[in-house]
XYZ file of C-alpha atoms in Angstrom:
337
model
C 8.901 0.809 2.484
C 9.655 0.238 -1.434
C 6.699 0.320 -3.652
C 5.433 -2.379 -4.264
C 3.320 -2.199 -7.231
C 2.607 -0.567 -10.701
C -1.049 -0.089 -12.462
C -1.514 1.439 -15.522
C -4.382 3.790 -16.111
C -6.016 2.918 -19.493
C -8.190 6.221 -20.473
C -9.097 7.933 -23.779
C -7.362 11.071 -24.628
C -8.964 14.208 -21.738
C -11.609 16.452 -22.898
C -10.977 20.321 -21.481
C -12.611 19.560 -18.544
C -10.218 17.081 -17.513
C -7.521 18.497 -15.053
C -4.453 16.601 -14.093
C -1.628 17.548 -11.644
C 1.600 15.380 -10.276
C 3.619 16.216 -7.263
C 6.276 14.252 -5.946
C 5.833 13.069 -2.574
C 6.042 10.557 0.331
C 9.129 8.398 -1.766
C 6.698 8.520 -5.199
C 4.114 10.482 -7.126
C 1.022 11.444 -6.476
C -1.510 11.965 -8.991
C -5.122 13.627 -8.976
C -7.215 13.871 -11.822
C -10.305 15.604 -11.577
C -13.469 15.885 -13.879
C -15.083 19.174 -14.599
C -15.432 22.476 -12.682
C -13.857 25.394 -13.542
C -10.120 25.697 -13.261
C -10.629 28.298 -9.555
C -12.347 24.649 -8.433
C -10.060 22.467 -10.018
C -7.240 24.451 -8.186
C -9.226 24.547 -4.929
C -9.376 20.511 -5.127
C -6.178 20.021 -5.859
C -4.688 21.743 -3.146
C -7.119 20.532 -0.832
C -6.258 16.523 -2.051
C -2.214 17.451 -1.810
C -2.529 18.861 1.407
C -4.012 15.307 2.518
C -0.582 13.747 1.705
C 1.811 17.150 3.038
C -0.395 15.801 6.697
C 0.662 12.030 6.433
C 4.397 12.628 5.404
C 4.752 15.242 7.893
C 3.586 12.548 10.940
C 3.364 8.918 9.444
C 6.652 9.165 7.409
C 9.251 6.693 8.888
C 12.078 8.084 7.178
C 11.762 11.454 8.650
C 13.357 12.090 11.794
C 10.933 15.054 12.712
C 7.890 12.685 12.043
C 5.700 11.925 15.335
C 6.202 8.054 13.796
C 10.086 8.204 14.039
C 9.699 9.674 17.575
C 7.516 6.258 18.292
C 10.827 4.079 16.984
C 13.249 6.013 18.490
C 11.585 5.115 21.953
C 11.074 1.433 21.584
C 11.470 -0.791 24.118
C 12.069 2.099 26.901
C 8.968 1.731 28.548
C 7.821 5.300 27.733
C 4.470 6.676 26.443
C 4.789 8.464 23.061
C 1.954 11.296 22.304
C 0.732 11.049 19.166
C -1.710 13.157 17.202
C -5.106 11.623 16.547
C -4.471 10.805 12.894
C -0.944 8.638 13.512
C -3.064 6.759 16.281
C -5.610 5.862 13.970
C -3.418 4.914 11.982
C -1.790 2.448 13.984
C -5.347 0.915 15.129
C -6.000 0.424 11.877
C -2.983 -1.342 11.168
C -3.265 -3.340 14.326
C -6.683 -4.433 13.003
C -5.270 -5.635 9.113
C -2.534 -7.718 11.124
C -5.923 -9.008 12.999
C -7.877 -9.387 10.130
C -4.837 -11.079 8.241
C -3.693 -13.707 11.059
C -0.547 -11.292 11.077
C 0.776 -11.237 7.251
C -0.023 -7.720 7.219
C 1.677 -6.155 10.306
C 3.172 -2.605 10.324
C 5.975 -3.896 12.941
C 7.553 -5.005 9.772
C 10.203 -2.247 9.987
C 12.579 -4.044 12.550
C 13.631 -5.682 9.189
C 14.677 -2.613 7.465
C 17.985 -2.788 5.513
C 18.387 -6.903 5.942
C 16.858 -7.422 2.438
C 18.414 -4.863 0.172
C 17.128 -4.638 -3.448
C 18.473 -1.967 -5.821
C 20.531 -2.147 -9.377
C 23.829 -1.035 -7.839
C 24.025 -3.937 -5.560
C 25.221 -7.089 -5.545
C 22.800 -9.071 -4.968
C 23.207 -11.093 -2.015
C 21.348 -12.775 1.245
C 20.985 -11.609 5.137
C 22.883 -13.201 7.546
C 20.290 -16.050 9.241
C 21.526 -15.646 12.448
C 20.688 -11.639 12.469
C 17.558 -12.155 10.261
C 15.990 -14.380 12.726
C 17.066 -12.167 15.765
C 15.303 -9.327 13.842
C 12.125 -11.652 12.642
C 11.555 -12.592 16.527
C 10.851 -8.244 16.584
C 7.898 -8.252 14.269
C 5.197 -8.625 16.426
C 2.123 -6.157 16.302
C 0.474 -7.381 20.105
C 3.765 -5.595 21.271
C 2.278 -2.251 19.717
C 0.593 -0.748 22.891
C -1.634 1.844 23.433
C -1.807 3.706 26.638
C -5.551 3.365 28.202
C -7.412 6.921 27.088
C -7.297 9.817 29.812
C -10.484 11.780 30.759
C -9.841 15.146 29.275
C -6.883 14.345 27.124
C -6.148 16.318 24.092
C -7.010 14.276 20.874
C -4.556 11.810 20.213
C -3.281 8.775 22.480
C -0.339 7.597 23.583
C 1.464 4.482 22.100
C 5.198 2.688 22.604
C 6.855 0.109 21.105
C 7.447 -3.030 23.755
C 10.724 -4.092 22.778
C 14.270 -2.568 21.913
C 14.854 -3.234 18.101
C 11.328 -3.113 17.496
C 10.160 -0.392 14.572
C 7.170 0.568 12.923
C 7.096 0.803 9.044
C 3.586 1.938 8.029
C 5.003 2.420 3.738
C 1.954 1.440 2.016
C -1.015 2.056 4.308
C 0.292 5.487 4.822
C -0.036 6.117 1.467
C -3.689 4.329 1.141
C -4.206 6.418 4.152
C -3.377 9.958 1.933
C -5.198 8.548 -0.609
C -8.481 7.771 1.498
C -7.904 11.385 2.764
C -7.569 13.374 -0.465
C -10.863 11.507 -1.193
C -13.026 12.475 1.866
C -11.643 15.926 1.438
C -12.528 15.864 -2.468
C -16.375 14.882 -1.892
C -16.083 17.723 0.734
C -15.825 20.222 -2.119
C -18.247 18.508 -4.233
C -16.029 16.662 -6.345
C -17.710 13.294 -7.768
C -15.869 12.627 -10.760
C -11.935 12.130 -10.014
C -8.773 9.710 -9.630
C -6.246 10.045 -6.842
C -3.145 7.711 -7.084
C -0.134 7.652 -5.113
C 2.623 5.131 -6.099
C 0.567 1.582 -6.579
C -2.645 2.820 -4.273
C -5.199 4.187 -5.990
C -9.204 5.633 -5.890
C -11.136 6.225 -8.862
C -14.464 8.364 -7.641
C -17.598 8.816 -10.472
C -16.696 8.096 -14.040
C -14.810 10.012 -16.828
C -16.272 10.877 -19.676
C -19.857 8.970 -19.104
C -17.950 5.401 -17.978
C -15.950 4.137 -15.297
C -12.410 4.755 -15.314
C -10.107 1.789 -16.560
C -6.694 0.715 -15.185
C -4.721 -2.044 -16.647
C -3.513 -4.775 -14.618
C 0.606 -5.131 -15.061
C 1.777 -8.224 -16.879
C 4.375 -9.685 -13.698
C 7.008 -10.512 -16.731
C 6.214 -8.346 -19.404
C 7.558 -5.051 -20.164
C 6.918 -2.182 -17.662
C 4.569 -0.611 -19.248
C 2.677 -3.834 -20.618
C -0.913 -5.255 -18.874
C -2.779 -8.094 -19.233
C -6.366 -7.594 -18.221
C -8.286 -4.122 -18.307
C -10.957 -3.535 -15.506
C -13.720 -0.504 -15.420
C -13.490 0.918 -11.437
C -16.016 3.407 -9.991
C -16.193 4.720 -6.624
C -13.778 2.067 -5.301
C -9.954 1.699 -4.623
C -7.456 -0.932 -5.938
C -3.848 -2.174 -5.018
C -1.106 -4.388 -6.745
C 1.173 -6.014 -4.983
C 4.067 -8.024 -7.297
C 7.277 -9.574 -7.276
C 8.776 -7.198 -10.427
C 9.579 -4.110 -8.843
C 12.385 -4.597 -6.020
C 14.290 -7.856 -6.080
C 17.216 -9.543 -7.704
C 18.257 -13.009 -9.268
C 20.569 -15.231 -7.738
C 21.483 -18.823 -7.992
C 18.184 -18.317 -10.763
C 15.964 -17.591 -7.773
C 14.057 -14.561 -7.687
C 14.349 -12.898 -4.044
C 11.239 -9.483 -3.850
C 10.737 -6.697 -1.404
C 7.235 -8.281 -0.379
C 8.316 -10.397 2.654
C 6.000 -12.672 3.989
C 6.384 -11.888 8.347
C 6.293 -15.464 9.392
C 9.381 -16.595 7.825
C 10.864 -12.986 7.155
C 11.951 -14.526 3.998
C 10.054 -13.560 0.309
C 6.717 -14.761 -0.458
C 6.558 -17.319 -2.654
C 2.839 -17.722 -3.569
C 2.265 -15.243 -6.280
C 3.164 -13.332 -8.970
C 0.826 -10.056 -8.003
C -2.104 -9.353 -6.780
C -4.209 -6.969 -7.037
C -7.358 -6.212 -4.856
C -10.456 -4.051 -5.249
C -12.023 -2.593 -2.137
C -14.057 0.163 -0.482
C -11.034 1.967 0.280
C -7.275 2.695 -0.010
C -6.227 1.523 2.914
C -8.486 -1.326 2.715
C -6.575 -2.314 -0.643
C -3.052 -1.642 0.895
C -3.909 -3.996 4.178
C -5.720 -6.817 1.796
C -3.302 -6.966 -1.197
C 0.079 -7.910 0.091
C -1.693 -10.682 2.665
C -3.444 -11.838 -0.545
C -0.235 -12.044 -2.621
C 1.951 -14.093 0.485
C -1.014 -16.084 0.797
C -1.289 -16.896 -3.057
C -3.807 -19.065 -5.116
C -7.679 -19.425 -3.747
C -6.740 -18.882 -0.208
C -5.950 -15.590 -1.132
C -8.692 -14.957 -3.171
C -11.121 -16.148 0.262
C -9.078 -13.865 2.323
C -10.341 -10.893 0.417
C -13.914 -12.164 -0.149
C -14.029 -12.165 3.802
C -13.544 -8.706 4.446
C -15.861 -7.234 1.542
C -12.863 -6.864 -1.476
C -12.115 -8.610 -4.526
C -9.010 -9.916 -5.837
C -6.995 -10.929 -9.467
C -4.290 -12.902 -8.474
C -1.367 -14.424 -11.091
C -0.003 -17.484 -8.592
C 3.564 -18.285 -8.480
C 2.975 -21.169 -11.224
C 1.644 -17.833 -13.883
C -2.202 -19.167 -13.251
C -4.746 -16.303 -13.367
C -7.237 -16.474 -10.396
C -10.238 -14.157 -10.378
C -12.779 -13.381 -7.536
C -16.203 -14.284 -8.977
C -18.089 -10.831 -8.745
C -14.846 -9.626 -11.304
C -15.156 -12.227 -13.709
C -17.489 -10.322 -15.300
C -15.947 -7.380 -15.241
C -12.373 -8.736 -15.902
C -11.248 -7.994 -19.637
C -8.605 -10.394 -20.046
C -6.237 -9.180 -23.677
C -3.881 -12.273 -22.829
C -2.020 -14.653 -20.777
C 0.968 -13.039 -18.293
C 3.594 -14.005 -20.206
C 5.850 -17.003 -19.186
């Protein structure tokens, strides 16, 4: 899945003490900051966080034939049982869960779409076929995600399969939220309070940096790349834009975007971004893009329900904030027109 998101982290220039290091990985880059320690620490913690995303690429990586998730889609609709190792099946549970806690616009049977919509600067930009679209949108169906009932003395894992031929599973985002949530756990393992982990648009700052909470910038949907609207202060919680800038084209003077709303299997049209604030990554990654297809204060309830928060600019360039951020929302200006 394309990323679907950009935040900007908004932080004072790093005393000694603060270590940064950048890896490419999983389609993007993955960042981890950490705060203090001595430099054998630092490079105990970073290898411990990267070796939370080498697991998830290795078996949750759709794109890589050798992954246990490609072995799930190559299976589908063959009636077999697919092993899986414990952390791909829960995985999948929890995606089955956001799809329940989202009435379905979050569903990681998304994939069966993959290369209808087809966003990128040396195309021309142009529409699926309806015919074929619908035949594929009929595929996206999470209840057809099975899981085999558990055996007594199994080896840890389960066994899944895919219901129907054509179906695929596309788990993009919460992956990374999930390599995220993981570099954390294994970061507080070692003692680490203080830290950042960010990979692509999904992100956890831990602690504070330099006596505050760390600050990320919220990206202005028409402004310049690097531009933001609102700063917010974030401790010990994770955070997730979704918006309509980063993959799509212009034609007819309609914009057509990457995030594609699984009921119509067309683009979302109720937002610009939005961007959601919860206890974890993968939390964040499940809320966001059902917050940004659902648009306006709909959206904004969706996330109150399930214990986030949300900043959402709708389709019409209105600025919607959950109450419990209003306070904490530094606006600099309006998203431009």
């Amino acid at each position: 899945m394309m990323l679907s998101t950009l935040l900007v982290m908004l932080a004072a220039a790093p005393s000694p003490q603060v270590r940064t290091e950048t890896r490419p990985m999983m389609g993007t880059t993955v960042t981890v900051t950490l705060v203090g320690g001595t430099p054998e620490k630092a490079r105990e913690g970073f290898d411990a966080a990267f070796s939370a995303f080498d697991r998830v690429n290795q078996v949750m990586n759709e794109w890589r034939p050798d992954s246990e998730l490609s072995a799930v889609n190559r299976k589908a609709g063959d009636g077999e049982w697919v092993a899986i190792p414990e952390d791909l099946c829960a995985a999948l549970r929890r995606g089955v869960q956001g799809a329940k806690q989202t009435g379905g616009l979050f569903d990681p049977t998304w994939a069966a779409l993959r290369g209808m919509w087809r966003f990128g600067t040396d195309l021309t930009p142009a529409l699926p076929d309806p015919a074929e679209l619908k035949k594929r949108c009929a595929l996206i169906s999470y209840k057809d995600l099975e899981f085999a009932p558990a055996r007594d003395g199994g080896e840890a894992g389960c066994e899944v399969r895919l219901e129907r031929a054509g179906m695929q599973l596309g788990l993009g985002g919460l992956a990374k939220g999930w390599g995220v949530d993981e570099a954390v756990k294994k970061l507080r393992g070692l003692g680490f309070k203080d830290f950042f982990v960010q990979a692509g648009g999904d992100f956890y700052a831990g602690g504070k940096k330099a006596g505050r909470p760390w600050k990320v910038g919220i990206r202005d949907p028409r402004g310049e790349r690097d531009s933001v609207f609102a700063v917010l202060e974030v401790s010990d919680a994770a955070f997730s834009t979704s918006g309509d800038y980063e993959n799509f084209f212009l034609l007819e003077g309609k914009r057509y975007h990457h995030i594609i709303d699984p009921r119509t299997c067309y683009p979302a049209t109720g937002s610009r971004s939005a961007t959601v604030l919860a206890p974890s990554a993968v939390d964040a990654e499940v809320l966001t893009k059902s917050v940004f297809i659902l648009g306006g204060k709909e959206g904004l309830a969706l996330a109150e329900k399930h214990g986030a928060t949300a900043v959402v600019v709708t389709a019409d360039n209105q600025v919607l904030v959950s109450p419990k951020l209003e306070k904490k929302l530094k606006r600099l200006r309006a998203p431009s027109p």
